GROMACS .gro file of N, CA and C in nm:
model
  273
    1UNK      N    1   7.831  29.996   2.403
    1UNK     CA    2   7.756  30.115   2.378
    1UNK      C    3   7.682  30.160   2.506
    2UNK      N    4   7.621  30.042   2.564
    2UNK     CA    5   7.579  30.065   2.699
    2UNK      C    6   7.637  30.209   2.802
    3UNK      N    7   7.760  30.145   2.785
    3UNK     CA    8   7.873  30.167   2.935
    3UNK      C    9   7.911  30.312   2.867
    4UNK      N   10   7.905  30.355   2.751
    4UNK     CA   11   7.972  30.488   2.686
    4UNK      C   12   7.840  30.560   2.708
    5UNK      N   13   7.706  30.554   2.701
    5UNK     CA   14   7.582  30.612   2.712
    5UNK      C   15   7.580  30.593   2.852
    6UNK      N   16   7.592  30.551   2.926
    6UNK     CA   17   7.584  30.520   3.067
    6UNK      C   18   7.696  30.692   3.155
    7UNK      N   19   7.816  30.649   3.088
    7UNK     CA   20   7.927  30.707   3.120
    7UNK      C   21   7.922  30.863   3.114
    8UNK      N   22   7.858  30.914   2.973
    8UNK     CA   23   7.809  31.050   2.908
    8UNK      C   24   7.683  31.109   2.983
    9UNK      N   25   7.619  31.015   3.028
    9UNK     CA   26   7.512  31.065   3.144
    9UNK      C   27   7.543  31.140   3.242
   10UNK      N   28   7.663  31.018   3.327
   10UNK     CA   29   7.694  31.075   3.441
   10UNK      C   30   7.726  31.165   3.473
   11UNK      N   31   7.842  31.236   3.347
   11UNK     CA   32   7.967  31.289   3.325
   11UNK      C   33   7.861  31.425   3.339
   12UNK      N   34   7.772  31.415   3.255
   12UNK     CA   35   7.683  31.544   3.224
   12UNK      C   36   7.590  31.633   3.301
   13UNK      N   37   7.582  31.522   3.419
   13UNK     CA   38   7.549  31.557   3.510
   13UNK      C   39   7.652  31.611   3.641
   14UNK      N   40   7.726  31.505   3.676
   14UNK     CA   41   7.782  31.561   3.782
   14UNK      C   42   7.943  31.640   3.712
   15UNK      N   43   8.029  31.634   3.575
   15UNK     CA   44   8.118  31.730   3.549
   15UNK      C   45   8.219  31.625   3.505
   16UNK      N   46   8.294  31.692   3.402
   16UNK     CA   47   8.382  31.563   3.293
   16UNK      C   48   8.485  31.554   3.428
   17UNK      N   49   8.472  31.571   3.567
   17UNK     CA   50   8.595  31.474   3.653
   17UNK      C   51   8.522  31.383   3.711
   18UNK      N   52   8.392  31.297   3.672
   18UNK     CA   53   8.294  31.219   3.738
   18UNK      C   54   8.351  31.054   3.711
   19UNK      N   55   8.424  31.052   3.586
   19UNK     CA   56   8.481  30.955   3.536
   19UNK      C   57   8.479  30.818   3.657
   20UNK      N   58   8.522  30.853   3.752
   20UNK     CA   59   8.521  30.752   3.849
   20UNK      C   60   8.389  30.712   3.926
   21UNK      N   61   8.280  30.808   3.903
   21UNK     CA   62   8.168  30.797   4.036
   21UNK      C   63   8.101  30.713   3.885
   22UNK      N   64   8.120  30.746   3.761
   22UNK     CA   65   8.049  30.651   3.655
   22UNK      C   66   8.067  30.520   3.656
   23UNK      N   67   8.222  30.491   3.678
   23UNK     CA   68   8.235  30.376   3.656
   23UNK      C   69   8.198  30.229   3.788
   24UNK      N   70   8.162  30.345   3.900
   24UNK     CA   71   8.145  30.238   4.034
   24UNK      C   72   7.978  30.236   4.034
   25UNK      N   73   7.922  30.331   4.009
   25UNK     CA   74   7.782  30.293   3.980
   25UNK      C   75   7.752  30.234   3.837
   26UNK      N   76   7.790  30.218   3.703
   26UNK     CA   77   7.799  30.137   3.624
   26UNK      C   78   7.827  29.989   3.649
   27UNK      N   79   7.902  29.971   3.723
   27UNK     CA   80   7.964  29.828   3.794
   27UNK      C   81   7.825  29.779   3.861
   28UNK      N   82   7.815  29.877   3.959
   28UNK     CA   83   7.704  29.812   4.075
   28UNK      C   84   7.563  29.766   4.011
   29UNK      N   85   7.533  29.847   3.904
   29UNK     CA   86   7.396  29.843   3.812
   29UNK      C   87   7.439  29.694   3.744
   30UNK      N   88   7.550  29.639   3.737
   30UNK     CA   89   7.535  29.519   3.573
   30UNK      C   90   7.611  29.563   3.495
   31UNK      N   91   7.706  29.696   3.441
   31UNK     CA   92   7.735  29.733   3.344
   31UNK      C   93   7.902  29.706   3.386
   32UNK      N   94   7.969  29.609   3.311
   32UNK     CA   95   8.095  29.573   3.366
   32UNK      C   96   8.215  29.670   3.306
   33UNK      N   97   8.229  29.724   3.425
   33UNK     CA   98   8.382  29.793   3.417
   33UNK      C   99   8.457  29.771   3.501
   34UNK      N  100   8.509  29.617   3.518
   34UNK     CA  101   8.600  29.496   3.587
   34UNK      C  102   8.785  29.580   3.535
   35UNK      N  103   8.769  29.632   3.395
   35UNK     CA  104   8.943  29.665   3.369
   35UNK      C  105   8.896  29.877   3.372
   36UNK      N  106   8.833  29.908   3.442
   36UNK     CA  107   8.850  30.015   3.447
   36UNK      C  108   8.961  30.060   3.558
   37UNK      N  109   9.024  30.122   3.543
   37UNK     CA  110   9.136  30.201   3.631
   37UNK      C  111   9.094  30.202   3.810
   38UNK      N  112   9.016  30.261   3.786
   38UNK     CA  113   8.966  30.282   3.934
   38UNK      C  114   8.878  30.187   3.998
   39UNK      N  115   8.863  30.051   3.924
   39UNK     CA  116   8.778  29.951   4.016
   39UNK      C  117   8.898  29.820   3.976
   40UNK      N  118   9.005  29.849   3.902
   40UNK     CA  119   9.122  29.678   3.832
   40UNK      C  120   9.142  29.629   3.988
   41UNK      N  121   9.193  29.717   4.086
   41UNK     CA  122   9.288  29.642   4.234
   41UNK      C  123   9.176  29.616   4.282
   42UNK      N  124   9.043  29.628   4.291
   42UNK     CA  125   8.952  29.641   4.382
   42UNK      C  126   8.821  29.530   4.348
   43UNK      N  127   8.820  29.484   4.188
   43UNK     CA  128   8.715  29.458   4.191
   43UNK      C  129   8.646  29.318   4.223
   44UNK      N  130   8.715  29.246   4.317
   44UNK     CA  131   8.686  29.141   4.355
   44UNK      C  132   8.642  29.170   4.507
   45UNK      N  133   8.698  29.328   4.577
   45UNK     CA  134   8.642  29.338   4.701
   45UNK      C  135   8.476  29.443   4.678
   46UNK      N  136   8.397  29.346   4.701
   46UNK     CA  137   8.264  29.341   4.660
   46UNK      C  138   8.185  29.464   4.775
   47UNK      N  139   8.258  29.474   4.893
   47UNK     CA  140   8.221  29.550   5.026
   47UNK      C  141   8.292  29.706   4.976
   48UNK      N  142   8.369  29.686   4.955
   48UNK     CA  143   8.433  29.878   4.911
   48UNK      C  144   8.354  29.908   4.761
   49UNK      N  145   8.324  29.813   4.701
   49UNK     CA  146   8.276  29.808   4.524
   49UNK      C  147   8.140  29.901   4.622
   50UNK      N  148   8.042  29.832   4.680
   50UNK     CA  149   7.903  29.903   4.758
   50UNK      C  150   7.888  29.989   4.816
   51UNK      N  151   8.019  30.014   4.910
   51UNK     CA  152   8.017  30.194   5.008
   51UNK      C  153   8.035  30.251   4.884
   52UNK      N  154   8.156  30.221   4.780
   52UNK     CA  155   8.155  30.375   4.715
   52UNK      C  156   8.077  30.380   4.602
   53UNK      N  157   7.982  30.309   4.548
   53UNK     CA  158   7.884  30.294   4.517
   53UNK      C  159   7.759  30.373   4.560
   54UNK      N  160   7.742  30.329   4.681
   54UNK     CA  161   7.669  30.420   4.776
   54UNK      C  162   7.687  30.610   4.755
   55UNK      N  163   7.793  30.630   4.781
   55UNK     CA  164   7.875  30.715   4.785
   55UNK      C  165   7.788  30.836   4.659
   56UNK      N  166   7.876  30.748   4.589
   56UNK     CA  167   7.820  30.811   4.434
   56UNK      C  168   7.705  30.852   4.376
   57UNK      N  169   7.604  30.732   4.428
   57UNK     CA  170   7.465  30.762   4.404
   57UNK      C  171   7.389  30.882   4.457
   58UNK      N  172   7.449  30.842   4.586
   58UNK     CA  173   7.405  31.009   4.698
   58UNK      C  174   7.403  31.105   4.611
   59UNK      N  175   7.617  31.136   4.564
   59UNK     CA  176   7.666  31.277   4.495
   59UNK      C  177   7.515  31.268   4.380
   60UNK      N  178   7.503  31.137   4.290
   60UNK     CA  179   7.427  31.172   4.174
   60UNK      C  180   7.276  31.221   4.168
   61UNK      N  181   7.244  31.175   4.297
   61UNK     CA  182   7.086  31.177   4.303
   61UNK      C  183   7.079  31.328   4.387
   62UNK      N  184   7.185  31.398   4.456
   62UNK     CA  185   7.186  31.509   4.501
   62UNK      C  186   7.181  31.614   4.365
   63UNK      N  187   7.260  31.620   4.306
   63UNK     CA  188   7.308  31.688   4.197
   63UNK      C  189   7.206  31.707   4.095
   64UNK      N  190   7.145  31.554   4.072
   64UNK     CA  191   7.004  31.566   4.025
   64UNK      C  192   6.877  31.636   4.081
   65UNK      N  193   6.846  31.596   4.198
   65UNK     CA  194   6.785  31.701   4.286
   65UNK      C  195   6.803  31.865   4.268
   66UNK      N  196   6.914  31.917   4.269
   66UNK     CA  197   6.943  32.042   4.244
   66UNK      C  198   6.843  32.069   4.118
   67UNK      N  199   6.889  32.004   4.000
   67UNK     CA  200   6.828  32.051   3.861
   67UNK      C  201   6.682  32.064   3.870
   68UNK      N  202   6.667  31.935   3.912
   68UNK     CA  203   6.457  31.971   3.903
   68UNK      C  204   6.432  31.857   4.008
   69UNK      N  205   6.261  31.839   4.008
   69UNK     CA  206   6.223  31.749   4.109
   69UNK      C  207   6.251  31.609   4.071
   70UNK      N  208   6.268  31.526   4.164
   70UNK     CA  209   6.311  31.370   4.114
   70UNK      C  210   6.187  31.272   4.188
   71UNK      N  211   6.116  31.218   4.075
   71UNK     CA  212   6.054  31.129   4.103
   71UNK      C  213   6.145  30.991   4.062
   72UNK      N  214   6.098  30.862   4.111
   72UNK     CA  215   6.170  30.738   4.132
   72UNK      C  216   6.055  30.670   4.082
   73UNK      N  217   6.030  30.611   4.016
   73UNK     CA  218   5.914  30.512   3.964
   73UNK      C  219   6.011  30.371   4.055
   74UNK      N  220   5.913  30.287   4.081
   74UNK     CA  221   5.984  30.131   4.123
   74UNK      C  222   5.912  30.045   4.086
   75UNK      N  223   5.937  29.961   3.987
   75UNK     CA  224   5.885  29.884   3.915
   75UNK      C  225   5.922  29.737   3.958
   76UNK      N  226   5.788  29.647   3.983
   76UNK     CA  227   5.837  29.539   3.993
   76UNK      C  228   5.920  29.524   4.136
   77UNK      N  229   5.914  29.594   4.231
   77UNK     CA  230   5.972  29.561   4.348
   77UNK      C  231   6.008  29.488   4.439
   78UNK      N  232   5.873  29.374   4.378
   78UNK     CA  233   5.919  29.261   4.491
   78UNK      C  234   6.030  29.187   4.446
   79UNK      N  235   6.086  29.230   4.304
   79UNK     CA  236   6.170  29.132   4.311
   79UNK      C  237   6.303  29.226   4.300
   80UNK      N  238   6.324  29.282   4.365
   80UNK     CA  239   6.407  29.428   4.390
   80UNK      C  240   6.480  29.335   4.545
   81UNK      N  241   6.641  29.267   4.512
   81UNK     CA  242   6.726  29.251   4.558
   81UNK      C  243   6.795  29.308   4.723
   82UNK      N  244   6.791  29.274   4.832
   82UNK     CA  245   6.761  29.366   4.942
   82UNK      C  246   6.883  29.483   4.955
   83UNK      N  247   7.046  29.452   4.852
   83UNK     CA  248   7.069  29.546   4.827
   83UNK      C  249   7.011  29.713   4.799
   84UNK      N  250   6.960  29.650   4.679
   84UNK     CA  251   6.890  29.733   4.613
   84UNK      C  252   6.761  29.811   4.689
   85UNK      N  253   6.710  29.760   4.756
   85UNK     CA  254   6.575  29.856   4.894
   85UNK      C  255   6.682  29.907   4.977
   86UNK      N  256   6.773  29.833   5.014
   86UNK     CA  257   6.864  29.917   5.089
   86UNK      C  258   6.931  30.072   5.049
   87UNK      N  259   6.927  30.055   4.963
   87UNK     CA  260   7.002  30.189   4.894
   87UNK      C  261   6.904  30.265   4.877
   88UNK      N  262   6.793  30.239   4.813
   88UNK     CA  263   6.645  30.352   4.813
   88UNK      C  264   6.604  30.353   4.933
   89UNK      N  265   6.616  30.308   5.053
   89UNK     CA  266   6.608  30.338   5.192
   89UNK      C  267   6.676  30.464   5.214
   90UNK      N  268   6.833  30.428   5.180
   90UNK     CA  269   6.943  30.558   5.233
   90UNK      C  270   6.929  30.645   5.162
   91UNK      N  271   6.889  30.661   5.016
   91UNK     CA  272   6.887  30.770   4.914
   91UNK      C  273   6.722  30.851   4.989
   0.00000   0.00000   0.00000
């Protein structure tokens, strides 16, 4: 139920051809889509799983931006993964 509420977000935001930018930021968050189409050949290479990851978040957090202002609450940070500061660095 997660990954289908997860998926309908994305979609709604960035346009029903997002299908793929859902499923690589779903992955990167915890939400496993290991037999999805566009991550099956790939998902053991953990370095392309993160650029286009990256990638995506940009398109999403841009797109969001457009609609209205985006605040980021960060909760609990210190224990915020250096991935994870890394990417709210680049975003």
């Amino acid at each position: 139920m997660a990954r289908t509420k997860f998926v309908t977000g994305v979609l709604s935001l960035l346009g029903p051809d997002a299908t793929e930018s859902a499923h690589f930021l779903g992955q990167r968050i915890g939400l496993d889509f290991r037999d999805s189409p566009y991550l099956r050949g790939i998902v053991q290479d953990t370095r392309q799983i993160h650029q286009r990851s990256w990638h995506y978040a940009v398109q999403f957090f841009s797109a969001l931006g457009r609609e209205s202002l985006v605040a980021v609450l960060i909760e609990d940070a210190q224990w915020a993964d250096e991935g994870s500061l890394d990417l709210l660095e680049h975003l």
